[in-house]
Tab-separated table of C-alpha atoms and ligand atoms in Angstrom:
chain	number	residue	atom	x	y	z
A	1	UNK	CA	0.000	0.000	0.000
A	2	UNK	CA	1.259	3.229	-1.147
A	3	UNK	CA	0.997	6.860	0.712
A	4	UNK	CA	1.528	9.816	-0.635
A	5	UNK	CA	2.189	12.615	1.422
A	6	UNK	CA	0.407	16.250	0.433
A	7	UNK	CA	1.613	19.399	1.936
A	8	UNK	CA	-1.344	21.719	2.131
A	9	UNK	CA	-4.805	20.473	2.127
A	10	UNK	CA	-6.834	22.612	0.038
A	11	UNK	CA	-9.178	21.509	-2.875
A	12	UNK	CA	-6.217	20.960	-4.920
A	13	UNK	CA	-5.295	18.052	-2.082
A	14	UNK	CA	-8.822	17.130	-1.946
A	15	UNK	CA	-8.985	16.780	-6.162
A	16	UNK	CA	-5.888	14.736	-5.625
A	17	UNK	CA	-7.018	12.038	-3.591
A	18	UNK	CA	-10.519	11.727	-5.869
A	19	UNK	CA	-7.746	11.237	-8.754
A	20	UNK	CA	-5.666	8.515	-6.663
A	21	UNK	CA	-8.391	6.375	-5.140
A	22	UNK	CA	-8.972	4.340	-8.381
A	23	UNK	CA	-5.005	3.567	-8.361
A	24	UNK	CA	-5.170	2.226	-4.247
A	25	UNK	CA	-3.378	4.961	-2.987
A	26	UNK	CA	-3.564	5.955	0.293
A	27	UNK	CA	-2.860	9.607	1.398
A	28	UNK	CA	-1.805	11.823	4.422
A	29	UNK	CA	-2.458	15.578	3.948
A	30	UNK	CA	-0.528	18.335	6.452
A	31	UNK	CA	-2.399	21.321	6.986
A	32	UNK	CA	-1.831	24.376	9.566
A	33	UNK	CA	-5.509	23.894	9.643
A	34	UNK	CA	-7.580	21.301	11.223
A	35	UNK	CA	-10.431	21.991	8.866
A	36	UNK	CA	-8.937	21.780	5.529
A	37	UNK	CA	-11.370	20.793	2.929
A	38	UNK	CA	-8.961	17.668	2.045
A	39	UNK	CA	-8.803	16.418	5.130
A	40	UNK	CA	-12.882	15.232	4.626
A	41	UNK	CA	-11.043	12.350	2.333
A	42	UNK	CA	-7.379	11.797	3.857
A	43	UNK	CA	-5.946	11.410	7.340
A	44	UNK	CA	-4.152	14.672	8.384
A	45	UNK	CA	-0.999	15.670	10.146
A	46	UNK	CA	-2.177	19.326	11.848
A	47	UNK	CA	0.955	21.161	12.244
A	48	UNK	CA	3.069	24.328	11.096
A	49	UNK	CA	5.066	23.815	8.549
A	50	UNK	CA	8.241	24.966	9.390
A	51	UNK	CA	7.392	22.136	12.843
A	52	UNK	CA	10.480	19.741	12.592
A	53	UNK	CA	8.288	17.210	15.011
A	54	UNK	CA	5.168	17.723	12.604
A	55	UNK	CA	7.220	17.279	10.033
A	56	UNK	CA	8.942	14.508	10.994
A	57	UNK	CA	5.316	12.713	11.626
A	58	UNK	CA	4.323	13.553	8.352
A	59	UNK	CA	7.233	11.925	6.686
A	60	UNK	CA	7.760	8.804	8.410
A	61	UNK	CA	3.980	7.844	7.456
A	62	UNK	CA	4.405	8.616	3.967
A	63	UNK	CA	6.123	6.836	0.857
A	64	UNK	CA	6.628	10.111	-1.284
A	65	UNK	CA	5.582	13.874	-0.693
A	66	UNK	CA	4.271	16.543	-2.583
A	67	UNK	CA	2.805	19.367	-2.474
A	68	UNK	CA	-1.317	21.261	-2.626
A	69	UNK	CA	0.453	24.917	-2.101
A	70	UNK	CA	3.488	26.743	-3.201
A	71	UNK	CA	4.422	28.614	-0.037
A	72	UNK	CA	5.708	25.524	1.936
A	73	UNK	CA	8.656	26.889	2.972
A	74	UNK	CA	11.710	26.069	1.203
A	75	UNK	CA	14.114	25.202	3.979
A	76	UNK	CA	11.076	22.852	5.018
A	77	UNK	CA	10.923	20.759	1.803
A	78	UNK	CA	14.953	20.612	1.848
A	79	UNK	CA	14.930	19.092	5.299
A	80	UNK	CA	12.018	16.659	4.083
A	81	UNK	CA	14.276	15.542	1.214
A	82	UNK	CA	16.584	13.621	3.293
A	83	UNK	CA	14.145	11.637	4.729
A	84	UNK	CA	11.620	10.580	1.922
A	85	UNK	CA	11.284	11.289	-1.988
A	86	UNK	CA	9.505	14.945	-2.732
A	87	UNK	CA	8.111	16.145	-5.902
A	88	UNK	CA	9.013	18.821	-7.602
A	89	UNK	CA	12.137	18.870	-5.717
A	90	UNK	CA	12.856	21.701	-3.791
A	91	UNK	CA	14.869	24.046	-6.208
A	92	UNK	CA	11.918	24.158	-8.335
A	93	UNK	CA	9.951	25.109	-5.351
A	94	UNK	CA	12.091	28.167	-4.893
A	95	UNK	CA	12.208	29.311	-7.971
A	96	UNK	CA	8.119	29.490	-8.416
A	97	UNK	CA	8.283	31.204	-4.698
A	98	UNK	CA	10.059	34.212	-5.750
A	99	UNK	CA	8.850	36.090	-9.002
A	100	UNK	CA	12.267	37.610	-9.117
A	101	UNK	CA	13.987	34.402	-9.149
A	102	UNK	CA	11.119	32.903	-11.528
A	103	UNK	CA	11.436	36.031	-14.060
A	104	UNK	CA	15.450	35.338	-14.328
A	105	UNK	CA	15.189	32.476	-14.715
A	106	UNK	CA	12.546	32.754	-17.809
A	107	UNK	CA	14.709	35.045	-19.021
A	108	UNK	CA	17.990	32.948	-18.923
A	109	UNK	CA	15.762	30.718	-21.112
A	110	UNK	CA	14.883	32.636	-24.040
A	111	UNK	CA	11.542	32.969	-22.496
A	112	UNK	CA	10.351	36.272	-22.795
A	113	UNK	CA	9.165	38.610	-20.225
A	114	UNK	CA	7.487	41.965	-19.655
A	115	UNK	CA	10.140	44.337	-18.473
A	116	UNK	CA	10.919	44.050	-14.733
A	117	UNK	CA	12.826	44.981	-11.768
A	118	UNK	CA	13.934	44.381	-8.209
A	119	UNK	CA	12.557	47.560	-5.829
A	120	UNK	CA	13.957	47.619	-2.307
A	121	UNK	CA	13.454	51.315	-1.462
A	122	UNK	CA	10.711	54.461	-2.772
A	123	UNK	CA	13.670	55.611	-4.453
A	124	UNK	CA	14.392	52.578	-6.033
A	125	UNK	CA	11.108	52.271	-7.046
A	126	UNK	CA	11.070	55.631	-8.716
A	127	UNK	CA	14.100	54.725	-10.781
A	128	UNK	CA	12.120	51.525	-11.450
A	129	UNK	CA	8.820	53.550	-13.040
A	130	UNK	CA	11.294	55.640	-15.356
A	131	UNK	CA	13.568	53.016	-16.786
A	132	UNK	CA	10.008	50.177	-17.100
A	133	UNK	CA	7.261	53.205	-17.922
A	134	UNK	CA	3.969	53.402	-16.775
A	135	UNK	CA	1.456	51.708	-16.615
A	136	UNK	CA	3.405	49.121	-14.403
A	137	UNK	CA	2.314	46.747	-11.294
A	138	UNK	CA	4.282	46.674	-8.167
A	139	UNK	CA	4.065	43.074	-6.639
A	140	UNK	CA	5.463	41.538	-3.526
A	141	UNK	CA	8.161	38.780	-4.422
A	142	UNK	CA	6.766	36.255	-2.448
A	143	UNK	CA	4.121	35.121	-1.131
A	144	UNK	CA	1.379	36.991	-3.499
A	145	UNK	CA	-1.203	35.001	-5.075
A	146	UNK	CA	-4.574	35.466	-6.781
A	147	UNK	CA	-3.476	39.069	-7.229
A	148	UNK	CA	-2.819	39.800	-3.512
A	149	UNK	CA	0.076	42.016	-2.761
A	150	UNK	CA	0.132	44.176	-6.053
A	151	UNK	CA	-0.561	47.299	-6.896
A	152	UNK	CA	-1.154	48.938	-9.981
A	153	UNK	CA	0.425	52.030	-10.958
A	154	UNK	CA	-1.179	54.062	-13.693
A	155	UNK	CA	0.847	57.297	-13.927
A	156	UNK	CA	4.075	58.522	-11.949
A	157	UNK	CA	1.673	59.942	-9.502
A	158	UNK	CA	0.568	56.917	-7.589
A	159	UNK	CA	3.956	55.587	-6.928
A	160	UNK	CA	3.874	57.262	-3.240
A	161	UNK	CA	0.431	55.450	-3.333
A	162	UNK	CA	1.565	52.081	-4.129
A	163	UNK	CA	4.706	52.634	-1.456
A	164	UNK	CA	1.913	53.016	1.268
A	165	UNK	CA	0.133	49.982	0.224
A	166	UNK	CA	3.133	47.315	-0.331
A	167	UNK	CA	6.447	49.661	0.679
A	168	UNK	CA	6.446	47.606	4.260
A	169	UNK	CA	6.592	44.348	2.426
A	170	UNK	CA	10.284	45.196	1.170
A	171	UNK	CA	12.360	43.942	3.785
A	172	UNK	CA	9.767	41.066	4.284
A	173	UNK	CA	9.359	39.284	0.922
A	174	UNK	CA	10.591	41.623	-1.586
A	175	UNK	CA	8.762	43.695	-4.097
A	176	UNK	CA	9.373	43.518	-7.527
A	177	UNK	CA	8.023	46.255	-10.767
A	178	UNK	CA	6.673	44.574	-13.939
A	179	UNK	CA	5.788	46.930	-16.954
A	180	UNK	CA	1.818	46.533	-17.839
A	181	UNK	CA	0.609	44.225	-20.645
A	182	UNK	CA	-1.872	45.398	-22.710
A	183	UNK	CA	-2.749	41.350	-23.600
A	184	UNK	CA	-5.290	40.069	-25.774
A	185	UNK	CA	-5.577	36.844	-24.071
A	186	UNK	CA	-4.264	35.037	-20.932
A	187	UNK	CA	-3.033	31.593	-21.795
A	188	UNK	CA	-1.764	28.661	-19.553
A	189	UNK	CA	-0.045	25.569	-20.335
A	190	UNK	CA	-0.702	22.666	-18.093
A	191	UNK	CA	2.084	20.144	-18.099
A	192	UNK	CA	3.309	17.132	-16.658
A	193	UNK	CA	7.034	15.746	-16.958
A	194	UNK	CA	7.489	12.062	-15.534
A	195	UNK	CA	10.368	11.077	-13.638
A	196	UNK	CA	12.684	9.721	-16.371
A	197	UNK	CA	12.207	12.726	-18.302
A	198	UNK	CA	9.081	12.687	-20.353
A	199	UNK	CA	6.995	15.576	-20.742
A	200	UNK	CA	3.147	15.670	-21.773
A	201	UNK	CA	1.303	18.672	-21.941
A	202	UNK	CA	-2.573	19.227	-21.952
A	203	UNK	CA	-3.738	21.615	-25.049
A	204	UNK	CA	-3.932	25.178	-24.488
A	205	UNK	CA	-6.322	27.059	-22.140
A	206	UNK	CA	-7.510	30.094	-22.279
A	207	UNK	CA	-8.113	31.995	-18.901
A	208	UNK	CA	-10.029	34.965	-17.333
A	209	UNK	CA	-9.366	36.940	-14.422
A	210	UNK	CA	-11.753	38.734	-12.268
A	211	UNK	CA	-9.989	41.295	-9.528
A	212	UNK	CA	-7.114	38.959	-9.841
A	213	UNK	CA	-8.759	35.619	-9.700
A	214	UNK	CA	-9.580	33.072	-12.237
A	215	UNK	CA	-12.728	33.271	-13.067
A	216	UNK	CA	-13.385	30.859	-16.419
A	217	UNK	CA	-10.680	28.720	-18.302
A	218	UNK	CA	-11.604	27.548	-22.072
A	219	UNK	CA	-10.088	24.336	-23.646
A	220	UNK	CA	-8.579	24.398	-26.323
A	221	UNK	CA	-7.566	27.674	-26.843
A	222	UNK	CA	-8.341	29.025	-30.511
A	223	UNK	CA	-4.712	29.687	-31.017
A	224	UNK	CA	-2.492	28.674	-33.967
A	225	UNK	CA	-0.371	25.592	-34.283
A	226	UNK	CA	2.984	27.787	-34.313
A	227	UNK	CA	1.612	29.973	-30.939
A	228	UNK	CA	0.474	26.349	-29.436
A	229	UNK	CA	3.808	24.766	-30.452
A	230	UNK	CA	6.191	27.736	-29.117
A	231	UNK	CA	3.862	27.952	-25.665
A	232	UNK	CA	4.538	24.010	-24.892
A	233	UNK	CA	8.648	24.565	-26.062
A	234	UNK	CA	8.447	27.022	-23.438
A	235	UNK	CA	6.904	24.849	-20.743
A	236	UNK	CA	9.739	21.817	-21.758
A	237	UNK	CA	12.206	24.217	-21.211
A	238	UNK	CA	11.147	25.176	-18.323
A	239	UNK	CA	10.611	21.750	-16.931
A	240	UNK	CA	13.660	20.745	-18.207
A	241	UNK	CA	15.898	23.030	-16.627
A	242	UNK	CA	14.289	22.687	-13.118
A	243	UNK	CA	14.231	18.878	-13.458
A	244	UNK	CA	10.667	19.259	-12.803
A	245	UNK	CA	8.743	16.348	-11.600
A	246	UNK	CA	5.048	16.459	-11.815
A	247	UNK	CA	2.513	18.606	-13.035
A	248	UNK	CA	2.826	22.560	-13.229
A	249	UNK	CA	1.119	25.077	-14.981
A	250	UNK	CA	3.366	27.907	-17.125
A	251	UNK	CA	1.008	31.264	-17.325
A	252	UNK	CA	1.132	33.648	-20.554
A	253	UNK	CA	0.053	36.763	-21.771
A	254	UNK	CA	-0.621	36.532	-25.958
A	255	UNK	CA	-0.268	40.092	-27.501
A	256	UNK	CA	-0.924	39.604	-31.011
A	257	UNK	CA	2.149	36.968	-32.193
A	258	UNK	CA	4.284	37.626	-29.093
A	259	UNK	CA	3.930	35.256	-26.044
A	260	UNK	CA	5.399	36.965	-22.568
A	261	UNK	CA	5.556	34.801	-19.590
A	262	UNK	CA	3.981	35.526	-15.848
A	263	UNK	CA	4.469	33.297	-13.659
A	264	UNK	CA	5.514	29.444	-12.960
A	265	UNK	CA	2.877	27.291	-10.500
A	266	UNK	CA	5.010	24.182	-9.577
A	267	UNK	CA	1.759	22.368	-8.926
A	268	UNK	CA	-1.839	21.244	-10.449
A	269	UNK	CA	-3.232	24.388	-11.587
A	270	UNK	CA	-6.795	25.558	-11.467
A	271	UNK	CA	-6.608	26.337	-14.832
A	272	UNK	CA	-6.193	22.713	-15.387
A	273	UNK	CA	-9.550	21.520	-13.565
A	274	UNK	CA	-11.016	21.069	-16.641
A	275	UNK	CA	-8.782	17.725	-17.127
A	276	UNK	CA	-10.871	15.940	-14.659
A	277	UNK	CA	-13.896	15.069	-17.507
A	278	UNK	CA	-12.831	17.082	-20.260
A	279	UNK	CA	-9.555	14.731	-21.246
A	280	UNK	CA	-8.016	11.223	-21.133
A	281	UNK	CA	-6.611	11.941	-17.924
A	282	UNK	CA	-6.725	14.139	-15.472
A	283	UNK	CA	-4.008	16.864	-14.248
A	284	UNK	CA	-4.247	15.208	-10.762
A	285	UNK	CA	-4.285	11.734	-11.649
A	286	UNK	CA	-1.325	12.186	-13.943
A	287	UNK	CA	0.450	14.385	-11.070
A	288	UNK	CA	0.122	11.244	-9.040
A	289	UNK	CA	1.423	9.075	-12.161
A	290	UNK	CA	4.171	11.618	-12.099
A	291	UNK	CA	5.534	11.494	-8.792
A	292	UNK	CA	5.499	7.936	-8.523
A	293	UNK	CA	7.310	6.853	-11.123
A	294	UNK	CA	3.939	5.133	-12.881
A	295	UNK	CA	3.733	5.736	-16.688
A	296	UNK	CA	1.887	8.927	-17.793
A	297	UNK	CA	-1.590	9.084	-18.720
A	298	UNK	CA	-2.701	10.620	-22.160
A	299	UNK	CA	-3.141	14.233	-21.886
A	300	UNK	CA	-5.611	14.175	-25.086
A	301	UNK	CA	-8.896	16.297	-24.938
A	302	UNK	CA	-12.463	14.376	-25.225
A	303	UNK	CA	-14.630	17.163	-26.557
A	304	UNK	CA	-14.349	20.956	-25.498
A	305	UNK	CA	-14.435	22.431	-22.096
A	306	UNK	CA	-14.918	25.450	-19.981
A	307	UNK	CA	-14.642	25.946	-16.353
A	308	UNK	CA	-16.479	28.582	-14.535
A	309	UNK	CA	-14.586	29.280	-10.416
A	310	UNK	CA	-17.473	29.669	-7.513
A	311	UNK	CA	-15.797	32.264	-5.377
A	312	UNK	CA	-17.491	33.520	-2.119
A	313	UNK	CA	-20.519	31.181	-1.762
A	314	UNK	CA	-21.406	27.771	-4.104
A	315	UNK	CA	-24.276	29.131	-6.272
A	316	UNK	CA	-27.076	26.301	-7.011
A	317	UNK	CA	-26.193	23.175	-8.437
A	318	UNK	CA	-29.454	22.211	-10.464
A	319	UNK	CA	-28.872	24.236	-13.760
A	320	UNK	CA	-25.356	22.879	-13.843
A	321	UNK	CA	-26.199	19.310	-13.087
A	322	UNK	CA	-29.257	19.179	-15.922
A	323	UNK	CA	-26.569	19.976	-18.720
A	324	UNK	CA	-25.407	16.618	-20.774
A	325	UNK	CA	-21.726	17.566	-20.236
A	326	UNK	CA	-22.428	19.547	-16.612
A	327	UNK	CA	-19.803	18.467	-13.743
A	328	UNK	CA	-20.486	19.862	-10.372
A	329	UNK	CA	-17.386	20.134	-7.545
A	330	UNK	CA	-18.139	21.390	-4.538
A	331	UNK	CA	-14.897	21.702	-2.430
A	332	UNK	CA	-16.884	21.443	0.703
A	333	UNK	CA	-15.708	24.788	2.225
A	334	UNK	CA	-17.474	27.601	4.942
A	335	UNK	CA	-18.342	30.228	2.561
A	336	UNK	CA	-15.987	33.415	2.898
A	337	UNK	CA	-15.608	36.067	0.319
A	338	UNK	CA	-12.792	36.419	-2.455
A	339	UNK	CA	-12.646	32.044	-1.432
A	340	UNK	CA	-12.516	29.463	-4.088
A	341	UNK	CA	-15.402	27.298	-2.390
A	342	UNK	CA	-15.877	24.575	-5.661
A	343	UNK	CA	-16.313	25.117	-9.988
A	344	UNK	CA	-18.168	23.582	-12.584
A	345	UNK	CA	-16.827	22.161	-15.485
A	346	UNK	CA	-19.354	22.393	-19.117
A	347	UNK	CA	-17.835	19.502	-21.786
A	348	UNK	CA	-19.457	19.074	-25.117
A	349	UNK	CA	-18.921	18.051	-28.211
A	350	UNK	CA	-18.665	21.294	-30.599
A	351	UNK	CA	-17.857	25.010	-29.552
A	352	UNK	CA	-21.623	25.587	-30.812
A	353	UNK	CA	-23.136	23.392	-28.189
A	354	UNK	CA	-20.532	24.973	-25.511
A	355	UNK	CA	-21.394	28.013	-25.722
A	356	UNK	CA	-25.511	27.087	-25.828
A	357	UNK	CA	-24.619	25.539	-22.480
A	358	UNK	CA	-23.143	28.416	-21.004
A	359	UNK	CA	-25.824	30.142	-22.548
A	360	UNK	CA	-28.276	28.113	-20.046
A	361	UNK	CA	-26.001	27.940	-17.126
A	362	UNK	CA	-25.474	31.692	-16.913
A	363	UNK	CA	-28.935	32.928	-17.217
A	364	UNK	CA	-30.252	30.010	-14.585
A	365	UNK	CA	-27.585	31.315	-12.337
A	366	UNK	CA	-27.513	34.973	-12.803
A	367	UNK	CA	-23.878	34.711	-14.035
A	368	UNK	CA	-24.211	36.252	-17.703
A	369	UNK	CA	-21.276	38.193	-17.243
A	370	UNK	CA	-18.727	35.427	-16.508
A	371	UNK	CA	-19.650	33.143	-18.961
A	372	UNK	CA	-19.967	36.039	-21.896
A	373	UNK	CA	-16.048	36.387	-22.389
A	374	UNK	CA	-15.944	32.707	-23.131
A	375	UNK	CA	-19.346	32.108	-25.225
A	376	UNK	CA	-18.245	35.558	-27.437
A	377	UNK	CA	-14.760	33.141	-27.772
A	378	UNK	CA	-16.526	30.425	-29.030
A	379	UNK	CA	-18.833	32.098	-31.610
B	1	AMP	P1	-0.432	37.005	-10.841
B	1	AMP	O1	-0.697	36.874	-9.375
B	1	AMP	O2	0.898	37.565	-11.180
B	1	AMP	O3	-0.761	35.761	-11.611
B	1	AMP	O4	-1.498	38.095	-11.362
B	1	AMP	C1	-2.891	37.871	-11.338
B	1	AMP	C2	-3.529	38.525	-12.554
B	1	AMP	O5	-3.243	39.941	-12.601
B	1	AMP	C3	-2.985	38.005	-13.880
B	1	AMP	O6	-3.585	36.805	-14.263
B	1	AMP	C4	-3.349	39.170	-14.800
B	1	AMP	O7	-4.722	39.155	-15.113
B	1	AMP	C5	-3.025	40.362	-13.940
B	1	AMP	N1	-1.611	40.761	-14.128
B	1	AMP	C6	-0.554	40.351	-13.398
B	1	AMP	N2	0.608	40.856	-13.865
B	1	AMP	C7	0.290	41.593	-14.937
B	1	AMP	C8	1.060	42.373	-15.886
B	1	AMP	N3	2.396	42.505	-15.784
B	1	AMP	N4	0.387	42.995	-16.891
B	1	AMP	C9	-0.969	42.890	-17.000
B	1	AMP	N5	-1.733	42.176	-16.138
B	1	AMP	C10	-1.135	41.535	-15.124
């Protein structure tokens, strides 16, 4: 019997064990938390991270460890390496931590980026706006997600603004500028590379942030082949050069034939939730696959997809749940505002029937305005 270890035990743990059940495996999650949504399915270690004793629990009852969220701290996932196998190793996890480290390092690829820079001071940071231009985004280094810890700077007036807001976060996790893209799209690649080196990728999805936060991911995105083909030699690169195990998810503004990168996730993605019914096999299954050593699972699409995020409070399920290709996933969270509480995933069999789906779904729901981006997409 098998156990894998998950540090964190959010819906992305939860998703995970769903995915491993049908292959026998057994699972221990870790959680600061005592009421983290995975922990309804696995056994749980409750205990700080940085906790040598809870961590030393955690790994003697598991075969291999991985992880449900980025910001397990580094020094923590080193000190579980020399105890028990952990996927993506620790460098990787680094890199993805700090955008500074994670822009370099896209750069050092050939990857391009939008224009950035290091800011430790207001000074600094007013160098920063001249040599980058405005409009630009100041973001912490660390620890940011679902566009927490940035602020947008329109003109060279709001950069005492944006000191107030984030200018106390410098000595704690860094800040960092990034010039403003004026995208057309936002694009992710989900990807999995296997422990002797293969890499499968899942086809192209399209994503939409609201405030931040994904909102709706499309799949496949209506790119073309040489945009698709440069986006995934991006990703193997990437993978490649981290000796990335498992699944991770490469996020990219499009502006028109140019492809920038954003940001690495060195873990399932949620843009990648659509995998569960919409292909062969699932991000989290193949994670799993990943991690362990088992062969890969084919990443191929069955139909066309769309996922639409329930932040705050789960809406109803009926409307969702009459639709051929409706999947309801409710992650079995208190409702709290700005939280990713469960999604919905649409599948059918032509972009015509999608988007007639949507169609339904948002006017039973009330939620015209986040499906239109995607049915306007798909007709
Ligand atoms: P992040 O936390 O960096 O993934 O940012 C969350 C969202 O904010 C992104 O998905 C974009 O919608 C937006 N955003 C972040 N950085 C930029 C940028 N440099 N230019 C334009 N939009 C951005």
């Amino acid at each position: 019997m098998t156990t894998v270890g998950i540090l964190g035990g959010g819906q992305l743990a939860r998703m995970m064990a769903l995915a491993g059940a049908p292959l026998g495996l057994r699972f221990l999650v870790m959680d600061n938390v005592a009421d983290a949504c995975a922990g309804q399915f696995a056994p749980m270690v409750v205990g700080d991270y940085r906790d040598e004793a809870a961590l030393a629990e955690f790994a003697s009852r598991v075969d291999v460890a991985t992880f449900d969220f980025e910001n397990v701290p580094a020094e923590s996932a080193r000190w579980l390496t020399d105890r028990v196998d952990v996927f993506p190793n620790p460098r990787a996890l680094a890199t993805a931590q700090d955008r500074l480290a994670e822009k370099t390092r896209f750069r050092e690829l050939g990857i391009p980026v939008p224009p950035f820079a290091p800011v430790d001071s207001l000074d600094g940071l007013r160098s920063a706006v001249e040599a980058i231009g405005t409009p630009c985004i100041l973001k912490t280094r660390r620890l940011g997600y679902d566009g927490k810890g940035q602020f947008r700077i329109r003109e060279t007036g709001d950069i005492d603004a944006a000191w107030t807001a984030l200018g106390a976060q410098a000595d704690k996790v860094g800040l960092i500028l990034e010039g403003f893209v004026h995208f057309d799209r936002e694009l992710s690649v989900v990807a999995v590379r296997a422990r002797d080196g293969e890499f499968r990728a899942w086809p192209l999805t399209e994503n939409w942030h609201v405030d931040g936060v994904l909102s709706a991911s499309l799949a496949p995105a209506a790119v073309d082949p040489r945009t698709h083909e440069r986006a995934m030699d991006y990703a193997r690169r990437l993978a490649e050069s981290l000796d990335y195990v498992g699944v991770f998810a490469l996020e990219l503004f499009a502006r028109g034939d140019e492809l920038l990168a954003n940001e690495l996730a060195p873990r399932v993605h949620n843009s990648g939730h659509w995998t569960i019914e919409g292909s062969e096999t699932s991000q989290f299954q193949n994670h799993l696959r990943a991690v362990l050593g088992l062969p890969l699972g084919d990443t191929r699409m069955v139909g066309q997809a769309c996922m639409l995020n329930w932040i705050g409070k789960m809406p109803a399920a009926a409307a969702v749940l009459a639709e051929p290709g409706g999947h309801w996933h409710d992650y079995g969270k208190q409702p709290r505002e700005g939280r990713k509480v469960g999604h919905a995933t649409l599948r059918a069999d032509s972009a015509k029937e999608l988007a007639d789906a949507l169609s339904r779904v948002g006017a039973a729901l009330g939620r015209q305005a986040q499906v239109a981006p995607v049915i306007a997409r798909l007709r």
